[in-house]
Every structure is written in C-alpha cells, then in structure tokens.
Tab-separated table of C-alpha atoms in Angstrom:
chain	number	residue	atom	x	y	z
A	248	MET	CA	71.981	-54.218	-78.352
A	249	ALA	CA	70.090	-56.516	-80.706
A	250	VAL	CA	66.975	-55.986	-82.813
A	251	ILE	CA	63.991	-58.215	-82.036
A	252	THR	CA	60.961	-58.212	-84.325
A	253	ILE	CA	57.702	-59.609	-82.965
A	254	VAL	CA	55.006	-60.592	-85.476
A	255	GLY	CA	51.618	-60.718	-83.785
A	256	ALA	CA	50.511	-58.009	-81.373
A	257	GLY	CA	48.345	-60.309	-79.258
A	258	MET	CA	48.827	-60.737	-75.538
A	259	MET	CA	51.749	-63.173	-75.462
A	260	GLY	CA	53.565	-61.717	-78.437
A	261	SER	CA	53.363	-58.268	-76.890
A	262	ALA	CA	54.321	-59.568	-73.436
A	263	MET	CA	57.582	-60.860	-74.902
A	264	SER	CA	58.540	-57.232	-75.430
A	265	PHE	CA	59.108	-56.852	-71.679
A	266	PRO	CA	62.179	-59.095	-71.276
A	267	ALA	CA	63.391	-57.951	-74.700
A	268	THR	CA	63.312	-54.242	-73.815
A	269	ASP	CA	64.534	-54.850	-70.270
A	270	ASN	CA	67.670	-56.316	-71.847
A	271	GLY	CA	68.188	-53.114	-73.801
A	272	HIS	CA	67.182	-54.414	-77.238
A	273	GLU	CA	65.372	-52.537	-79.963
A	274	VAL	CA	61.897	-54.072	-80.257
A	275	ARG	CA	59.612	-53.866	-83.262
A	276	ILE	CA	56.033	-55.169	-82.989
A	277	VAL	CA	54.197	-55.976	-86.208
A	278	GLY	CA	50.454	-56.509	-85.970
A	279	THR	CA	48.600	-59.135	-87.964
A	280	PRO	CA	45.649	-57.899	-90.078
A	281	LEU	CA	43.516	-58.518	-86.963
A	282	ASP	CA	45.725	-56.308	-84.750
A	283	ALA	CA	45.223	-52.907	-86.376
A	284	GLY	CA	43.357	-51.548	-83.351
A	285	ILE	CA	46.084	-52.705	-80.975
A	286	ILE	CA	48.812	-51.150	-83.111
A	287	GLN	CA	46.922	-47.864	-83.310
A	288	SER	CA	46.421	-47.759	-79.528
A	289	ALA	CA	50.054	-48.642	-78.860
A	290	ARG	CA	51.314	-46.008	-81.279
A	291	GLU	CA	49.171	-43.306	-79.701
A	292	THR	CA	49.465	-44.096	-75.997
A	293	GLY	CA	51.554	-47.258	-75.489
A	294	TRP	CA	48.467	-48.953	-74.026
A	295	HIS	CA	47.673	-52.560	-75.013
A	296	PRO	CA	43.862	-52.870	-74.913
A	297	THR	CA	43.653	-56.655	-74.394
A	298	LEU	CA	46.745	-57.171	-72.238
A	299	LYS	CA	45.471	-54.111	-70.332
A	300	ARG	CA	48.943	-52.871	-69.570
A	301	GLN	CA	51.258	-50.115	-70.699
A	302	LEU	CA	53.886	-51.530	-73.025
A	303	PRO	CA	57.545	-50.582	-72.519
A	304	GLN	CA	58.733	-47.311	-73.961
A	305	GLY	CA	60.760	-47.205	-77.136
A	306	ILE	CA	58.953	-49.966	-79.058
A	307	ARG	CA	58.375	-49.354	-82.756
A	308	TYR	CA	54.976	-50.420	-84.065
A	309	TYR	CA	54.071	-51.554	-87.569
A	310	LEU	CA	50.933	-52.580	-89.399
A	311	PHE	CA	51.297	-55.860	-91.243
A	312	GLU	CA	51.569	-54.023	-94.555
A	313	GLU	CA	54.789	-52.550	-93.135
A	314	LEU	CA	56.391	-55.918	-92.321
A	315	GLY	CA	59.169	-55.263	-94.833
A	316	GLU	CA	60.271	-52.252	-92.775
A	317	ALA	CA	60.461	-54.266	-89.538
A	318	LEU	CA	62.724	-57.097	-90.718
A	319	PRO	CA	65.993	-55.478	-91.918
A	320	GLY	CA	68.722	-55.801	-89.315
A	321	ALA	CA	66.682	-58.074	-87.025
A	322	ASP	CA	68.579	-60.614	-84.913
A	323	LEU	CA	65.506	-62.597	-83.822
A	324	LEU	CA	61.927	-62.904	-85.011
A	325	ILE	CA	59.315	-63.889	-82.439
A	326	SER	CA	56.109	-65.401	-83.813
A	327	GLY	CA	53.252	-64.273	-81.591
A	328	VAL	CA	50.318	-65.679	-83.560
A	329	SER	CA	47.778	-68.047	-82.016
A	330	SER	CA	47.324	-71.604	-83.289
A	331	PHE	CA	44.482	-70.306	-85.454
A	332	GLY	CA	46.998	-68.079	-87.241
A	333	VAL	CA	49.514	-70.782	-88.143
A	334	ASP	CA	48.388	-71.195	-91.756
A	335	TRP	CA	48.362	-67.418	-92.164
A	336	PHE	CA	51.895	-67.205	-90.728
A	337	ILE	CA	53.134	-69.875	-93.149
A	338	GLY	CA	51.587	-68.175	-96.153
A	339	ASN	CA	52.260	-64.531	-95.346
A	340	VAL	CA	55.239	-64.222	-92.997
A	341	ILE	CA	57.584	-67.145	-93.620
A	342	PRO	CA	58.202	-66.161	-97.267
A	343	ALA	CA	59.456	-62.773	-96.029
A	344	ILE	CA	61.863	-64.096	-93.381
A	345	PRO	CA	65.497	-63.590	-94.399
A	346	GLN	CA	67.774	-66.630	-94.446
A	347	GLY	CA	69.762	-66.807	-91.242
A	348	LEU	CA	67.161	-65.030	-89.074
A	349	PRO	CA	66.142	-67.422	-86.264
A	350	VAL	CA	62.486	-67.652	-85.263
A	351	LEU	CA	61.091	-68.244	-81.761
A	352	SER	CA	57.427	-69.245	-81.718
A	353	VAL	CA	55.162	-68.790	-78.695
A	354	THR	CA	52.329	-70.714	-80.398
A	355	LYS	CA	51.186	-73.907	-78.662
A	356	GLY	CA	49.468	-76.686	-80.545
A	357	LEU	CA	49.795	-79.853	-82.603
A	358	LEU	CA	48.488	-81.274	-85.857
A	359	ASP	CA	47.471	-84.925	-86.154
A	360	THR	CA	48.258	-87.119	-89.140
A	361	GLU	CA	46.367	-90.012	-90.703
A	362	ASP	CA	48.764	-92.571	-89.213
A	363	GLY	CA	48.191	-91.343	-85.653
A	364	GLY	CA	51.233	-89.093	-85.572
A	365	LEU	CA	51.472	-85.584	-84.188
A	366	VAL	CA	53.300	-82.680	-85.847
A	367	THR	CA	54.676	-79.672	-83.958
A	368	PHE	CA	54.387	-76.170	-85.352
A	369	PRO	CA	58.194	-75.668	-85.566
A	370	ASP	CA	58.351	-78.810	-87.711
A	371	LEU	CA	55.469	-77.573	-89.843
A	372	TYR	CA	57.224	-74.225	-90.323
A	373	ALA	CA	60.518	-75.918	-91.184
A	374	ARG	CA	58.811	-77.872	-93.956
A	375	ALA	CA	57.768	-74.561	-95.506
A	376	ALA	CA	61.256	-73.023	-95.198
A	377	PRO	CA	63.971	-75.643	-94.577
A	378	GLY	CA	66.783	-73.071	-94.397
A	379	ILE	CA	65.386	-71.178	-91.405
A	380	SER	CA	65.881	-72.126	-87.734
A	381	PHE	CA	62.446	-72.486	-86.119
A	382	ASN	CA	62.347	-72.732	-82.334
A	383	ALA	CA	59.590	-72.540	-79.729
A	384	VAL	CA	58.802	-71.550	-76.151
A	385	GLY	CA	57.197	-74.068	-73.814
A	386	GLY	CA	56.253	-74.030	-70.169
A	387	PRO	CA	53.973	-72.231	-67.731
A	388	CYS	CA	53.843	-68.540	-68.582
A	389	THR	CA	50.786	-66.317	-68.725
A	390	SER	CA	51.126	-63.153	-70.757
A	391	TYR	CA	49.855	-60.786	-68.084
A	392	GLU	CA	52.201	-62.150	-65.410
A	393	LEU	CA	55.139	-61.988	-67.806
A	394	ALA	CA	54.216	-58.350	-68.414
A	395	ASP	CA	54.159	-57.867	-64.636
A	396	ARG	CA	57.665	-59.380	-64.476
A	397	ASP	CA	56.558	-62.244	-62.231
A	398	PRO	CA	59.295	-64.921	-61.983
A	399	THR	CA	58.752	-67.374	-64.824
A	400	GLN	CA	60.528	-70.601	-65.849
A	401	VAL	CA	60.086	-71.663	-69.483
A	402	CYS	CA	61.916	-73.850	-71.984
A	403	PHE	CA	63.245	-72.833	-75.388
A	404	CYS	CA	63.324	-75.834	-77.713
A	405	GLY	CA	64.814	-76.183	-81.165
A	406	PRO	CA	67.075	-78.364	-83.297
A	407	ASP	CA	70.370	-76.611	-82.512
A	408	MET	CA	71.685	-75.930	-79.001
A	409	GLY	CA	73.982	-73.146	-80.216
A	410	THR	CA	71.025	-71.208	-81.637
A	411	LEU	CA	69.017	-71.786	-78.466
A	412	ARG	CA	71.848	-70.379	-76.355
A	413	ARG	CA	71.989	-67.249	-78.510
A	414	VAL	CA	68.218	-66.765	-78.210
A	415	LYS	CA	68.397	-67.275	-74.448
A	416	ALA	CA	71.143	-64.661	-74.181
A	417	LEU	CA	68.802	-62.157	-75.826
A	418	LEU	CA	65.790	-62.795	-73.581
A	419	ASN	CA	66.908	-64.216	-70.218
A	420	THR	CA	66.350	-61.776	-67.328
A	421	ASP	CA	66.173	-61.941	-63.551
A	422	TYR	CA	62.469	-62.828	-63.880
A	423	TYR	CA	62.309	-64.616	-67.267
A	424	HIS	CA	64.322	-67.835	-66.999
A	425	ALA	CA	64.750	-70.248	-69.916
A	426	SER	CA	65.928	-73.827	-69.894
A	427	LEU	CA	67.014	-75.247	-73.254
A	428	SER	CA	66.143	-78.506	-75.020
A	429	THR	CA	66.660	-80.005	-78.459
A	430	ASP	CA	63.674	-82.330	-77.834
A	431	VAL	CA	61.176	-80.239	-79.777
A	432	MET	CA	58.536	-82.968	-79.965
A	433	GLY	CA	58.675	-83.713	-76.244
A	434	VAL	CA	58.436	-80.099	-75.121
A	435	GLU	CA	55.809	-79.105	-77.664
A	436	CYS	CA	53.653	-82.171	-76.994
A	437	ALA	CA	53.776	-81.538	-73.250
A	438	VAL	CA	52.760	-77.882	-73.430
A	439	ALA	CA	50.134	-78.376	-76.127
A	440	MET	CA	48.409	-81.241	-74.331
A	441	LYS	CA	48.028	-79.197	-71.178
A	442	ASN	CA	45.214	-77.335	-72.967
A	443	ALA	CA	43.256	-80.522	-73.578
A	444	TYR	CA	43.818	-81.837	-70.076
A	445	ALA	CA	43.133	-78.515	-68.344
A	446	LEU	CA	39.696	-78.749	-69.903
A	447	GLY	CA	39.398	-82.231	-68.384
A	448	VAL	CA	40.508	-81.093	-64.922
A	449	THR	CA	38.107	-78.148	-64.873
A	450	LEU	CA	35.164	-80.433	-65.527
A	451	ALA	CA	35.428	-81.011	-61.765
A	452	VAL	CA	34.967	-77.281	-61.141
A	453	GLY	CA	31.678	-77.347	-63.018
A	454	LEU	CA	30.587	-80.559	-61.302
A	455	SER	CA	31.103	-78.972	-57.890
A	456	GLU	CA	29.140	-75.910	-59.022
A	457	ARG	CA	26.198	-78.167	-59.813
A	458	THR	CA	25.825	-78.773	-56.071
A	459	GLU	CA	27.456	-75.687	-54.543
A	460	GLY	CA	26.382	-73.069	-57.079
A	461	ALA	CA	28.647	-70.782	-59.094
A	462	GLY	CA	31.232	-69.255	-56.785
A	463	GLY	CA	30.427	-71.775	-54.056
A	464	ARG	CA	32.730	-74.131	-52.193
A	465	GLN	CA	35.301	-75.810	-54.423
A	466	HIS	CA	35.890	-79.576	-54.310
A	467	TYR	CA	39.662	-79.904	-54.550
A	468	ASN	CA	39.947	-83.675	-54.136
A	469	SER	CA	38.295	-84.261	-57.491
A	470	GLN	CA	40.336	-81.566	-59.219
A	471	ALA	CA	43.563	-83.029	-57.798
A	472	ALA	CA	42.594	-86.541	-58.907
A	473	LEU	CA	41.942	-85.348	-62.445
A	474	PHE	CA	45.193	-83.363	-62.411
A	475	GLY	CA	47.133	-86.482	-61.465
A	476	GLN	CA	45.425	-88.558	-64.142
A	477	ALA	CA	46.098	-85.821	-66.691
A	478	VAL	CA	49.833	-85.861	-65.916
A	479	ARG	CA	49.891	-89.670	-66.193
A	480	GLU	CA	48.255	-89.575	-69.629
A	481	MET	CA	50.385	-86.680	-70.871
A	482	ARG	CA	53.484	-88.601	-69.875
A	483	LYS	CA	52.356	-91.657	-71.843
A	484	LEU	CA	51.573	-89.551	-74.898
A	485	ILE	CA	54.998	-87.890	-74.790
A	486	ALA	CA	56.526	-91.368	-74.845
A	487	HIS	CA	54.315	-92.401	-77.776
A	488	VAL	CA	55.563	-89.525	-79.914
A	489	GLY	CA	59.184	-90.166	-79.024
A	490	GLY	CA	59.663	-87.351	-76.533
A	491	HIS	CA	61.790	-87.504	-73.408
A	492	ASP	CA	60.181	-88.079	-70.022
A	493	ASP	CA	61.732	-85.001	-68.359
A	494	ASN	CA	59.556	-82.733	-70.479
A	495	ILE	CA	56.489	-83.596	-68.409
A	496	VAL	CA	57.602	-80.825	-66.024
A	497	TYR	CA	56.739	-78.183	-68.643
A	498	GLY	CA	53.369	-79.733	-69.385
A	499	ALA	CA	52.484	-80.212	-65.710
A	500	GLY	CA	53.489	-76.667	-64.839
A	501	ASP	CA	51.539	-75.282	-67.772
A	502	LEU	CA	48.563	-77.445	-66.786
A	503	TYR	CA	48.630	-75.946	-63.282
A	504	VAL	CA	48.549	-72.397	-64.637
A	505	THR	CA	45.780	-73.116	-67.142
A	506	VAL	CA	43.489	-74.816	-64.640
A	507	PHE	CA	43.380	-71.669	-62.553
A	508	GLY	CA	42.053	-69.283	-65.162
A	509	GLY	CA	41.390	-68.315	-68.725
A	510	ARG	CA	39.238	-69.595	-71.536
A	511	THR	CA	39.938	-73.291	-71.006
A	512	ARG	CA	38.726	-73.133	-67.415
A	513	LEU	CA	35.548	-71.437	-68.628
A	514	ILE	CA	34.700	-74.123	-71.162
A	515	GLY	CA	35.522	-76.979	-68.790
A	516	THR	CA	33.426	-75.429	-66.033
A	517	LEU	CA	30.425	-74.942	-68.317
A	518	LEU	CA	30.629	-78.527	-69.536
A	519	GLY	CA	30.904	-79.765	-65.955
A	520	ARG	CA	27.820	-77.781	-65.002
A	521	GLY	CA	25.876	-79.727	-67.618
A	522	HIS	CA	26.087	-77.571	-70.734
A	523	THR	CA	26.484	-79.307	-74.061
A	524	ILE	CA	29.469	-78.210	-76.093
A	525	ALA	CA	27.123	-76.285	-78.398
A	526	GLN	CA	25.584	-74.436	-75.443
A	527	ALA	CA	29.002	-73.706	-73.930
A	528	LEU	CA	30.386	-72.345	-77.201
A	529	ASP	CA	27.291	-70.216	-77.648
A	530	GLU	CA	27.738	-68.741	-74.164
A	531	LEU	CA	31.401	-68.009	-74.905
A	532	GLN	CA	30.679	-66.604	-78.338
A	533	GLY	CA	33.689	-64.872	-79.830
A	534	VAL	CA	36.198	-66.628	-77.558
A	535	THR	CA	38.794	-68.761	-79.344
A	536	LEU	CA	39.195	-72.157	-77.710
A	537	GLU	CA	42.482	-73.812	-78.616
A	538	SER	CA	41.844	-76.455	-75.951
A	539	VAL	CA	38.889	-77.862	-77.887
A	540	VAL	CA	40.947	-78.098	-81.078
A	541	ILE	CA	43.949	-79.698	-79.376
A	542	ALA	CA	41.822	-82.197	-77.439
A	543	THR	CA	40.060	-83.225	-80.642
A	544	ARG	CA	43.285	-83.621	-82.626
A	545	ALA	CA	45.082	-85.532	-79.869
A	546	ALA	CA	42.130	-87.862	-79.291
A	547	ARG	CA	41.857	-88.490	-83.021
A	548	ALA	CA	45.551	-89.406	-83.124
A	549	VAL	CA	45.237	-91.703	-80.099
A	550	ARG	CA	42.167	-93.406	-81.569
A	551	ARG	CA	44.127	-94.077	-84.734
A	552	LEU	CA	47.039	-95.482	-82.718
A	553	ILE	CA	44.591	-97.755	-80.909
A	554	GLU	CA	43.205	-98.954	-84.247
A	555	LEU	CA	46.748	-99.713	-85.400
A	556	GLY	CA	47.503	-101.616	-82.194
A	557	ARG	CA	50.148	-99.121	-81.127
A	558	ALA	CA	48.298	-97.689	-78.122
A	559	ASN	CA	45.955	-98.958	-75.417
A	560	ALA	CA	42.623	-97.224	-74.820
A	561	ALA	CA	42.953	-98.008	-71.112
A	562	ASP	CA	45.930	-95.630	-70.949
A	563	TYR	CA	43.864	-92.571	-71.967
A	564	PRO	CA	40.465	-92.699	-70.217
A	565	LEU	CA	40.373	-88.979	-69.392
A	566	LEU	CA	41.313	-87.832	-72.901
A	567	MET	CA	38.805	-90.231	-74.450
A	568	HIS	CA	36.076	-88.995	-72.128
A	569	VAL	CA	36.839	-85.358	-72.932
A	570	ASP	CA	36.677	-86.236	-76.633
A	571	ARG	CA	33.295	-87.956	-76.242
A	572	VAL	CA	31.938	-84.919	-74.390
A	573	LEU	CA	33.237	-82.518	-77.032
A	574	ASN	CA	32.532	-84.456	-80.203
A	575	PHE	CA	29.975	-87.183	-79.462
A	576	SER	CA	27.453	-85.344	-77.247
A	577	GLU	CA	28.195	-87.493	-74.203
A	578	PRO	CA	27.323	-85.909	-70.846
A	579	VAL	CA	30.086	-85.421	-68.308
A	580	ASN	CA	30.438	-88.579	-66.235
A	581	ILE	CA	34.033	-88.871	-65.059
A	582	PRO	CA	35.262	-92.490	-65.466
A	583	TRP	CA	36.789	-92.648	-61.997
A	584	ASP	CA	37.161	-96.441	-61.937
A	585	ALA	CA	39.277	-96.305	-65.096
A	586	PHE	CA	41.886	-94.219	-63.260
A	587	GLU	CA	42.628	-96.952	-60.697
A	588	THR	CA	45.875	-98.842	-61.109
A	589	GLU	CA	47.650	-101.841	-59.611
A	590	LEU	CA	51.424	-101.503	-59.604
A	591	GLU	CA	53.359	-104.287	-57.952
A	592	TYR	CA	57.108	-103.750	-57.630
A	593	ARG	CA	59.566	-106.476	-56.719
C-alpha cells in the first residue's frame, strides 16, 4: 500500500481518488482555500457536492492549513488545481513538497511567451523547483465518468520513464489505463489545445440552433468538418512546438469528449447563436472558462510565429477565427473556403 496525497478537492482531483483507493492505497485529499465547503461535506458524509457522487470510504480530508499533516510518508502527490490555480500552486504548495516526492498534475493548459513559444505547466513547475519530478496526465477523461469507473485511456507524461512507470503502477486499474510518454510538450500541447478547438467545433452547434432552435435538430456535417479541421491544426501546432505526431491521439480524443458537454460547449454554442463574447460570459457568470484563455494564448503565440516568419496563417484559419470572435468582436462566420486543400501525391 502506498500513500497518495491529492491537493485540490475539485472534480478531477477528487475523481483521482477512485483508482487510487481501488488499488488499496491510503488517500489524503487536501482542499485549496476555495474548497473548504467540499472538505466539510466530505468529512461529514463522504459526499462531493460538485462531483455529485459519494467518494470512496477511508479517505482522509484536510483543509489547506493542514497541508503539512498530509505530506509526511506520501509516495505521490497529485495536483488537482485548475489552470487558474497554477500560480497559487507554485507559491503555496511547491515550497512544501519534499525532495524526492513525484508530482502528477491533472491541470491542462499552456502559457505563451513573447517569442511565440508555449510553456507547459510541468515545465513551469520544474523551473520553480528543479529537484522535483513534475509529471502530467493527458487524454480524454471526464471526472464524473472516472468516478463512475467508465473505461478510460489516458497518458502520463514526464521527463523520466522510470518515474512514469512507478506512477502508473500506483494508479492503473481495470478501468483506468495509462500509456506513458516522455514527450511532455507534445502531450500537453495536444490536450490543452483541445479546449480552444472544442470551442471552435461547438460554434456549429450554436449556428444550427439559430435555424432549428435550442434543442432542435443538430447539423452534424458542419460539426464533423470543424472537428477535422481542428485536428489538422492541432497536429501542425504540435509539430511547431517540437512535439511528436503520435500525441494527436490524446488531443483528438479529448476534443471528442469536450465537444459533447461541459462549459466549453456552452460558450461555443452561445457564440454560434450570435452572442458576443461579453454577452456569453455574462450569461455564464461564475463559470470558469479555460477554453477562452487557452485559445487566446495559443492564437497570440501563433500570431507571433507568423510575424517572425516561422508559421503560416493559412495553416490556422479556425484558431484565428476563434481568436477574432473572442478578442476582436468579430461575429461568427466560419471560413469554410480556408479549410479546403489540394494534396497531390506522386
């Protein structure tokens, strides 16, 4: 039996307790300062109020002020914060992590740099604490289906295959299956960009609702066309950042899951219906939208690469359109002609 400490009592962080406890490990969940209500509910009844499921028995729960009690003897620390909690995690959790304790992050996202580069969160964490092994989870996995033990295929990525194998041994189950990759940039770029492109695909949902009404007949041809274009652009971006082509499978799978539900589908649908971004955000008040942040950062990086002559605008028409809708008040008008290609093979 190992000891697994999870920092962040949100939906995905808490869902990771299911494979961990099913493998017989001691699990400790530490809430962030925003998770006090979740920790209190879990301590009293085991019920997670946002995941809306009973958490496994035997978990120990801690407020963030009790983090020091949850780290001694741990074999793995899982970071369950959202991308909006990354700076907080760097400032408040990383300094407390013991040397030698590996970290597995479920957080998806990227930062853009002035030269058009993209930085993964594991790399950002490693800059703050070079002696700690920071790894990440990528691939299609919704928290509620993980909690329901639905068969799931993800990828653990990190700099050292030996560490990844040890982490996999702790968490792999008959329903939670992990591939392993040392291509951190490729995996993380693929699964982060799915948020931006899921927003692009779901514009078609809103466009169909303009004519069919909310809940009316769906137009799947347009959604499929945008899905295909999204995968093409994600693949090109992975290549630009030096990732390996095989990692597109994690981004494409994650894109599929995200298109079918959640906050990103909501924002894309509202924009497709004709809402401005301001109107859509007002309607979804209180909902955090990582897709908007990731789309903006990725588009900003691509624009800079175009300025530097290292990328071609014609390769990213969907991302550029999403960016103009989000940040330049352009109405949704899918650039279908820009998706057409001529490929002659000899």
